[in-house]
Short mmCIF file of C-alpha atoms in Angstrom, two decimals:
data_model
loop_
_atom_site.label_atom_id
_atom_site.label_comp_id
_atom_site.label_asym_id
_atom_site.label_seq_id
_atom_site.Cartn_x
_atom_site.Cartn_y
_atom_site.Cartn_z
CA UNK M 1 62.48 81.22 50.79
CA UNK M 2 66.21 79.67 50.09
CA UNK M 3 68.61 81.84 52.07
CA UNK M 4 70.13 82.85 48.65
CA UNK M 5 67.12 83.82 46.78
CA UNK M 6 66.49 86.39 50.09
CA UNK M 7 70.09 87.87 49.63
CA UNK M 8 69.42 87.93 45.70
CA UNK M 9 66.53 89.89 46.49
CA UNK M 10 68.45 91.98 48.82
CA UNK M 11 70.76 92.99 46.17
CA UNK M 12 68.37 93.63 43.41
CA UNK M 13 66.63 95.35 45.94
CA UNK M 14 69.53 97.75 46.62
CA UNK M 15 70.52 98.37 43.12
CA UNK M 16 67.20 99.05 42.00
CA UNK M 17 66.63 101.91 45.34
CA UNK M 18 70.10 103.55 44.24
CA UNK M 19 68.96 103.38 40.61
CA UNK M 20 66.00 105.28 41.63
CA UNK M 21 67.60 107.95 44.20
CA UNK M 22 70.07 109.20 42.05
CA UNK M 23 68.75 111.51 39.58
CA UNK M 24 69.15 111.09 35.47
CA UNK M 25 70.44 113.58 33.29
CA UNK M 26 67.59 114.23 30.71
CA UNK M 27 67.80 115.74 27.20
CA UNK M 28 68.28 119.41 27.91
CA UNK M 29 71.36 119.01 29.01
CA UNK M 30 72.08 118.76 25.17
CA UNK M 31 71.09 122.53 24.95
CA UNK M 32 73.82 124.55 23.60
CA UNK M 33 75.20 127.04 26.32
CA UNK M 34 77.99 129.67 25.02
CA UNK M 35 81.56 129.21 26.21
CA UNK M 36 82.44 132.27 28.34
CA UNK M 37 85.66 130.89 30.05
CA UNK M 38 88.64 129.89 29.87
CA UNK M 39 90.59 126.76 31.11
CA UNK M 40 88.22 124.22 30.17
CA UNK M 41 89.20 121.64 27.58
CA UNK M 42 86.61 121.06 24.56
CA UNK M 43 85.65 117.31 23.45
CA UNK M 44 84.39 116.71 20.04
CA UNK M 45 82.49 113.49 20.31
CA UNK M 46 80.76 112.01 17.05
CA UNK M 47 77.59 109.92 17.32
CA UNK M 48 75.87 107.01 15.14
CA UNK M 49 72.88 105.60 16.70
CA UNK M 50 69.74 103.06 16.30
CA UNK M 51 67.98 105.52 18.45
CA UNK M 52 65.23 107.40 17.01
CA UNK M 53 65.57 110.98 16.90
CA UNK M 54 62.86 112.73 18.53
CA UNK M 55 62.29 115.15 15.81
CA UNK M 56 64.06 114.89 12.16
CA UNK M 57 66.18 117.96 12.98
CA UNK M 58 67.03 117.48 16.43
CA UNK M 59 70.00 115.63 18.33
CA UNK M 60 67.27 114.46 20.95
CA UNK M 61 67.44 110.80 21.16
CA UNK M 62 64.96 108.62 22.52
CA UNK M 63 65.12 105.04 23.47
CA UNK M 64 62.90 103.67 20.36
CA UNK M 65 64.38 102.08 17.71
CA UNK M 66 65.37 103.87 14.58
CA UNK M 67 64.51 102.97 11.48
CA UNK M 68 67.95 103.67 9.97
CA UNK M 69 71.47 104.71 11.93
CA UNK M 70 71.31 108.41 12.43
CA UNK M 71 74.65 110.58 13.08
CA UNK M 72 75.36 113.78 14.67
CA UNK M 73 78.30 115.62 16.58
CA UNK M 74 78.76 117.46 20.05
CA UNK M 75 81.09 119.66 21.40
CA UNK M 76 81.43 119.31 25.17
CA UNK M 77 83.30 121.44 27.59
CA UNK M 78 84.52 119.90 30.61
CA UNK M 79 85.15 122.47 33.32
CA UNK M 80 88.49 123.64 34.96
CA UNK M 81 87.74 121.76 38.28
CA UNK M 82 87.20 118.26 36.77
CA UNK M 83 88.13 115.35 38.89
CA UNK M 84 89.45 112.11 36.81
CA UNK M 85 86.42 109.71 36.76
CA UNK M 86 83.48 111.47 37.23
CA UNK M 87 81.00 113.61 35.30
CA UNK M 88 80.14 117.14 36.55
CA UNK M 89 76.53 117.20 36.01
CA UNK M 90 74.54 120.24 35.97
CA UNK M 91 73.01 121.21 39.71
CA UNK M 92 70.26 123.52 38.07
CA UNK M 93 71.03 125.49 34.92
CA UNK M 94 74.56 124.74 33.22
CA UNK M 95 77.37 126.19 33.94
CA UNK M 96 80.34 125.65 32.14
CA UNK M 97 82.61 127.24 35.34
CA UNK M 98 81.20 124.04 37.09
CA UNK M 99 79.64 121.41 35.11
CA UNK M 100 79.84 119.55 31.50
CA UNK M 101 78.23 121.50 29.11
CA UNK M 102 77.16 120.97 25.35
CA UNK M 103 78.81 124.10 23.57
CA UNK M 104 77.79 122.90 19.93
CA UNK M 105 76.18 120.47 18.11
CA UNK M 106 75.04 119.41 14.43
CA UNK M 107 72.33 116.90 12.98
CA UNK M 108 75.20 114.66 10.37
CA UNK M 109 74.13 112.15 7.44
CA UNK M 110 76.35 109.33 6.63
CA UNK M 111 78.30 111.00 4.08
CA UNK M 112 79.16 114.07 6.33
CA UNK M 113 79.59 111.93 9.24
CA UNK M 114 82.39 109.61 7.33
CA UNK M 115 83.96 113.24 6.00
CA UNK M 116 83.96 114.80 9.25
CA UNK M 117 85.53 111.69 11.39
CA UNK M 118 88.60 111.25 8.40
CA UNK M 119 89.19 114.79 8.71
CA UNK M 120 89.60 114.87 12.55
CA UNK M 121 91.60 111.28 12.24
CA UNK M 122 93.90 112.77 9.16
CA UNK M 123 94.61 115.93 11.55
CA UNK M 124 96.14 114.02 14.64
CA UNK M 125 99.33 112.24 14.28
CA UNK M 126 99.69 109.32 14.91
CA UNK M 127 95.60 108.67 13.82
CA UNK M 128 93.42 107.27 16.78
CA UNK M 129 89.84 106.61 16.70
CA UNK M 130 87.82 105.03 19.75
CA UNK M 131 84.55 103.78 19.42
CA UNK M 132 82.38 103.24 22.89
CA UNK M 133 79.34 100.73 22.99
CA UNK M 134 77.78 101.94 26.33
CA UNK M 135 76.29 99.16 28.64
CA UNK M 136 72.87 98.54 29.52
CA UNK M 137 70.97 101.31 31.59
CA UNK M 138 72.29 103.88 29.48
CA UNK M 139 70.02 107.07 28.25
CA UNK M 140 71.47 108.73 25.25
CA UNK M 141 72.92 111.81 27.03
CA UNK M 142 74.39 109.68 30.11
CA UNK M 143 76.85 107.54 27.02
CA UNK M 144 77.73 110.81 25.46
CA UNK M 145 78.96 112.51 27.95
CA UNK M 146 80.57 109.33 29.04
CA UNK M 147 82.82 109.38 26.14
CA UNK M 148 83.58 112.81 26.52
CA UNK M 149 84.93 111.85 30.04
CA UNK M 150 86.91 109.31 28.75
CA UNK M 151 88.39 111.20 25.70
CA UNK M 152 89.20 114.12 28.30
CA UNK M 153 90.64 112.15 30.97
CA UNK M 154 92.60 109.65 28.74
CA UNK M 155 93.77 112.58 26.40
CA UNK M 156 93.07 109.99 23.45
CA UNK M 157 94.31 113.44 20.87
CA UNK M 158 91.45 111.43 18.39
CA UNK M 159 88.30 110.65 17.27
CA UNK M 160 85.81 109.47 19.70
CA UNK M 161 83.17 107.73 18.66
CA UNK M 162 80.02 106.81 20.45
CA UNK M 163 77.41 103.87 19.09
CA UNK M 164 74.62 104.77 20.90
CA UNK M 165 72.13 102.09 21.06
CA UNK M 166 68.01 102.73 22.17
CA UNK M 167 68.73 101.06 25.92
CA UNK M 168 65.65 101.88 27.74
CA UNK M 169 67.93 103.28 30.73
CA UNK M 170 65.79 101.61 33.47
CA UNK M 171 66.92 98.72 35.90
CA UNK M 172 64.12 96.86 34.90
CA UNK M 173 64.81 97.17 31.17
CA UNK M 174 67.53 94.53 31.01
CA UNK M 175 65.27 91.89 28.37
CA UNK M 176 64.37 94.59 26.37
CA UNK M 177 68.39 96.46 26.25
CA UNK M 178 69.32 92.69 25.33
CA UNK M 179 66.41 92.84 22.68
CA UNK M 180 67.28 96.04 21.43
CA UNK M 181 71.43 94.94 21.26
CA UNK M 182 70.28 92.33 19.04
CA UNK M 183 68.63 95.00 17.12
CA UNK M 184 71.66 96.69 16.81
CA UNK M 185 74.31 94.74 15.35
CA UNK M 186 74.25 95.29 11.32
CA UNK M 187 74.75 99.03 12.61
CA UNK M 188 77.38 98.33 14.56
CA UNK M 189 79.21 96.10 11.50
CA UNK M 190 78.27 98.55 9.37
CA UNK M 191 80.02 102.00 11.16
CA UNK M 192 83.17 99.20 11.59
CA UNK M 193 83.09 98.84 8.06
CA UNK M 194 83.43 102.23 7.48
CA UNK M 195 86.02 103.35 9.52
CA UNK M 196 88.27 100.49 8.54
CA UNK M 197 87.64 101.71 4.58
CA UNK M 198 89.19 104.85 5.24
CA UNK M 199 92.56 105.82 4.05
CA UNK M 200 94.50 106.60 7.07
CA UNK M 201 96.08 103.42 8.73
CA UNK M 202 95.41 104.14 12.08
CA UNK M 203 94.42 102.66 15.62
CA UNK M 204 90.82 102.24 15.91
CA UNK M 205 90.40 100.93 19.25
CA UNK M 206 86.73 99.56 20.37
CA UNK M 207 85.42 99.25 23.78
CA UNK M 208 82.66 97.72 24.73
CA UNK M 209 81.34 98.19 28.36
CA UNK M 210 78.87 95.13 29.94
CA UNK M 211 75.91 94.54 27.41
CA UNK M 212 77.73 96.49 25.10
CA UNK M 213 80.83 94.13 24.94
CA UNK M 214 78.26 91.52 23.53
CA UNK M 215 77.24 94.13 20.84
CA UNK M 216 80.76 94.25 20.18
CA UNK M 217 81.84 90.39 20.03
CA UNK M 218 78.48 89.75 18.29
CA UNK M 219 79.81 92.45 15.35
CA UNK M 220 83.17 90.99 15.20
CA UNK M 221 81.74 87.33 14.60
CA UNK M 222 79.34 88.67 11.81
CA UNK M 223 82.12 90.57 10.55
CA UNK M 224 84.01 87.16 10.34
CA UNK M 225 81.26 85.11 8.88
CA UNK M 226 80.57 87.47 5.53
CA UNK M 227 84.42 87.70 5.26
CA UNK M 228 85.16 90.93 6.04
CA UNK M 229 88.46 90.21 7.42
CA UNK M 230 90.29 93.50 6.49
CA UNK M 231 88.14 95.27 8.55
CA UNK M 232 88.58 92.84 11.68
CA UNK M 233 92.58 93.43 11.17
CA UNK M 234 92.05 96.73 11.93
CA UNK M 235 90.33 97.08 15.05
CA UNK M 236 92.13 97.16 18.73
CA UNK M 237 88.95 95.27 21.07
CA UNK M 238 88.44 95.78 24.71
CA UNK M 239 85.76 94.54 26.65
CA UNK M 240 85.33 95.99 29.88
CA UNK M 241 82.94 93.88 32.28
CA UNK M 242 81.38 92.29 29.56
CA UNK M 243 78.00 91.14 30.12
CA UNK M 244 78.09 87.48 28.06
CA UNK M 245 77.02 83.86 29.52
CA UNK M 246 80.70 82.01 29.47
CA UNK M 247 79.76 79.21 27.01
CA UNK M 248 78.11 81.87 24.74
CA UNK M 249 81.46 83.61 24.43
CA UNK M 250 83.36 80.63 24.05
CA UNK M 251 80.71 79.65 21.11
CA UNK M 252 81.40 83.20 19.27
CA UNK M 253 85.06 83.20 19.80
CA UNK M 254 85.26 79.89 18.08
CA UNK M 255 83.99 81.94 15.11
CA UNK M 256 85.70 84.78 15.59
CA UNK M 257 89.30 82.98 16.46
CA UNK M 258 91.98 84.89 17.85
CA UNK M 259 93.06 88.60 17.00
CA UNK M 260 95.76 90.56 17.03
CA UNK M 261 96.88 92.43 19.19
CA UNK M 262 94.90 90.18 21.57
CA UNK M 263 91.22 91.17 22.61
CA UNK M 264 91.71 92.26 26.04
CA UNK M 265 89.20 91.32 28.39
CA UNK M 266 88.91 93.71 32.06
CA UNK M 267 87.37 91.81 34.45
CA UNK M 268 86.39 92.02 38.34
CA UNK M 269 85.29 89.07 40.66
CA UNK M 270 83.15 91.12 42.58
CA UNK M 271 81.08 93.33 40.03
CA UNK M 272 77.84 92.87 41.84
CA UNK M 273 75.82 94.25 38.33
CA UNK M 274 77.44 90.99 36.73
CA UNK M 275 76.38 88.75 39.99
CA UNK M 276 72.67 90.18 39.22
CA UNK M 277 72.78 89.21 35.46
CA UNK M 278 73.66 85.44 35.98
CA UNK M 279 71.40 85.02 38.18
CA UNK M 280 68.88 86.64 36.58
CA UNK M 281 70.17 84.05 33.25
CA UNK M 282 69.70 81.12 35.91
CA UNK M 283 72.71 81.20 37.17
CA UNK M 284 74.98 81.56 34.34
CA UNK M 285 78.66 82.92 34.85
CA UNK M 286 79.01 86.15 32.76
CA UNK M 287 83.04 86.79 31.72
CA UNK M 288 83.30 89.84 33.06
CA UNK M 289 83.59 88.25 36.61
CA UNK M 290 85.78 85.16 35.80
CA UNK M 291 88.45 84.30 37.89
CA UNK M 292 91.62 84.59 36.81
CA UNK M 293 92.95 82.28 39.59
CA UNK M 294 91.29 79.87 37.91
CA UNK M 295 94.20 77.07 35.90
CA UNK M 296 91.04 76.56 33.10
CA UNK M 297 90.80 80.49 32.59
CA UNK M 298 94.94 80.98 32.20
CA UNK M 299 95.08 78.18 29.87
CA UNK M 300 91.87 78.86 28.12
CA UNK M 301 93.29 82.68 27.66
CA UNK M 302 96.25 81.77 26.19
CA UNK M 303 95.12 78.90 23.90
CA UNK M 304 92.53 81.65 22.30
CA UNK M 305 94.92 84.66 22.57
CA UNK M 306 92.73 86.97 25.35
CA UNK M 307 94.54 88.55 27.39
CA UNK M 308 92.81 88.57 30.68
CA UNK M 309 93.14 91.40 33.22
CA UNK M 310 91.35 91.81 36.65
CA UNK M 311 91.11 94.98 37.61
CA UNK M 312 89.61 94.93 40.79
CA UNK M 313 92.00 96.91 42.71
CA UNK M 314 90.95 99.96 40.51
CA UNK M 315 88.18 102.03 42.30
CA UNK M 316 84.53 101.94 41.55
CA UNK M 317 82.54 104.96 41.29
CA UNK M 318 79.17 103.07 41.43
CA UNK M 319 77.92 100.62 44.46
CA UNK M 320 78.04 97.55 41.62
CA UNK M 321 81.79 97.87 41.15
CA UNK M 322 80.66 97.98 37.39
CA UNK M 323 82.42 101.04 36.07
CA UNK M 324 86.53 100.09 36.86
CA UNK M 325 87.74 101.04 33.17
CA UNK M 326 86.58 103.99 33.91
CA UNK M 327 89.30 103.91 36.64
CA UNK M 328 92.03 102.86 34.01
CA UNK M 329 91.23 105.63 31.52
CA UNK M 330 91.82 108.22 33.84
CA UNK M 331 94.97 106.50 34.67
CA UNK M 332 96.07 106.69 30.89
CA UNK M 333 98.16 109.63 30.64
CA UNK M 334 100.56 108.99 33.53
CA UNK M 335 101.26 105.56 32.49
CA UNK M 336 101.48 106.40 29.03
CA UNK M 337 104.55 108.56 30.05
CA UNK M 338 106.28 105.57 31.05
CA UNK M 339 106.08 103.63 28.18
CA UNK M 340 109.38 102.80 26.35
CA UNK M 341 110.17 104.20 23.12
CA UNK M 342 108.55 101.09 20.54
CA UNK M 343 106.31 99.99 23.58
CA UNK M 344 102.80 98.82 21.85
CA UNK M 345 100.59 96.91 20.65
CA UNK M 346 103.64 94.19 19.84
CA UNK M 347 104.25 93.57 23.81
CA UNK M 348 100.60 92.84 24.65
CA UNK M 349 100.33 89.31 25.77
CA UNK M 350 97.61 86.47 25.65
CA UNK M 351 97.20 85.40 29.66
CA UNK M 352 95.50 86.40 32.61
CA UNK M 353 96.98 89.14 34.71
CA UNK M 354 96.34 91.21 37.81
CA UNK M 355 96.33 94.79 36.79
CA UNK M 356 99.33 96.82 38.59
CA UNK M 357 99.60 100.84 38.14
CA UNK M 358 103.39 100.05 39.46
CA UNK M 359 105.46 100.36 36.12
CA UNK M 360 102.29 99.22 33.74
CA UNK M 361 102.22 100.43 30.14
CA UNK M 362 98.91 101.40 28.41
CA UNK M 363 99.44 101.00 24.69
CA UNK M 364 96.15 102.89 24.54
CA UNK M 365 93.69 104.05 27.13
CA UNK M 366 92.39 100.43 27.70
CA UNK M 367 94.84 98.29 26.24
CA UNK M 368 97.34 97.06 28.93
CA UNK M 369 100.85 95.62 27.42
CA UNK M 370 104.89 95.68 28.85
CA UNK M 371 106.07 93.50 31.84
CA UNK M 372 104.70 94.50 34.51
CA UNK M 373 100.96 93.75 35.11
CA UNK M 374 101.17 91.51 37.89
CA UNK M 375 101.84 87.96 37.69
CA UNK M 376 103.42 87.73 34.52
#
């Protein structure tokens, strides 16, 4: 055997054997658990889904496909000893003192879903909504309290959103996650659509982690080709170690064109989950683990309006070095303190950059902008 399909093996070998050691969260940590204590900040995260609910009145989501979108909201408490980054997961029954905990919940339709998520945008000023695509080897309750980590860390004061698609959350799932992404995407348009039709005129930011940022660059360029360009001029798009072949993202930005403020794109030469999927497409590059060094990827950057940021020297809380934005949204509120008075969206640049905490602005919690992001 080539020397290269033995260390392949190695490494699929090794992702696979920590896939399997550490243990996944499954539904009941979606149980409501009363809130006896204080300190502990409360997340309300709102969910629409392709997953099929296991029951018609229930907020348990498996990974088969759902017929229509279905919507719901949680309220998640994330205790007083939190550490940036990471998810306190239950060791045995929850505990709110110790671990995140689902304090509420509600099965939403469409119509109360779209009331409920205006509301919450109308009551924060300025109005900021995120949407999160998850990644592949996501189950349902892993992305959702994902979000709520995020929300909490970065202190987004908004609307987090999750679109929760049926991943099968196994390693060896990847074909059917990219079958069931596909499945996905009018879903995805369509919850775009919606937000951008609401009154209030503010941020709605979208990130899209690894087989999620394709979800997410796949809904912008169907978005583009049935003309809904209103809704594209209001989104803020951030793909965070997105899982696409190179020339397939160079195909759908030619559709898509550029967009302002620039989509950014975080990226890391050595995300090891990203090795794994080209190879596994026959060796074809993904974007998420471009290098920037490269004089084709500056120029390419700038003649499409990306702006390009490795963020490599961020730590990784997984062995893959697949989960770095998770890094920068933690990093969100002191940076955002530094920010100039005006500093946004207007000073993002088109380019490829070395991410720098020293003096770097964060217009929001994954959109990097200002002067000093490292070779600029």
């Amino acid at each position: 055997m080539h020397l290269l399909s033995v260390r392949f093996s190695a490494v699929l070998l090794l992702a696979v054997l920590v896939a399997a050691c550490a243990p996944r969260p499954g539904p009941e940590v979606l149980d409501t658990t009363p809130l006896t204590i204080l300190g502990t900040k409360v997340v309300t995260v709102y969910v629409a889904t392709t997953r099929q609910r296991e029951k018609p009145d229930s907020n348990v989501f498996t990974s088969a496909r759902g017929r229509e979108t279905a919507y719901a909201a949680f309220e998640i408490s994330i205790p007083p000893p939190h550490k940036a980054g990471q998810i306190e997961w239950p060791n045995g029954p929850v505990d709110p003192a110790t671990s995140f905990a689902t304090i509420q919940q509600s099965v939403l339709n469409r119509a109360t879903f779209a009331q409920k998520t205006a509301a919450r945008g109308a009551a924060h000023r300025p109005a900021r909504t995120l949407v999160f695509v998850h990644g592949y080897n996501y189950n349902f309750q892993e992305s959702l309290y994902r979000l709520a980590q995020l929300a909490a860390d970065a202190d987004i004061g908004g609307v987090p959103i999750l679109f929760a698609w049926p991943s099968e959350a196994k390693v060896t799932g990847y074909v059917a996650d990219k079958e069931a992404v596909t499945y996905s995407r009018d879903a995805l348009v369509d919850l775009l659509t919606l937000l951008a039709h609401r009154p209030d005129r503010g941020e709605i930011t979208v990130v899209g982690h690894s087989m999620g940022g394709w979800l997410v660059v796949e809904a912008l360029r169907q978005l583009r080709l049935t003309g809904r360009n209103a809704v594209i001029s209001r989104l803020d798009v951030v793909l965070a170690a997105p899982d696409i072949d190179v020339d397939v993202f160079r195909a759908q930005m030619a559709v898509i064109g550029p967009l302002s403020p620039p989509m950014t794109l975080l990226v890391a030469r050595d995300d090891v989950a990203l090795s794994l999927s080209g190879r596994i497409a026959g060796e074809r590059p993904r974007v998420g683990s471009i290098d920037i060094d490269d004089p084709r990827v500056q120029e390419a950057a700038l003649k499409a309006n990306i702006q390009i940021v490795d963020i490599s020297t961020l730590k990784a809380s997984d062995p893959l070095n697949h989960d770095r934005f998770v890094s920068l949204a933690a990093l969100y509120p002191r940076l955002a303190e530094g920010a100039q008075p005006g500093a946004g969206h207007e000073l993002r640049r088109a380019g490829a950059f070395i991410f720098d905490a020293v003096g770097t602005t964060l217009s929001t919690p994954f959109g990097l902008v200002g002067r000093a992001i490292a070779g600029d």
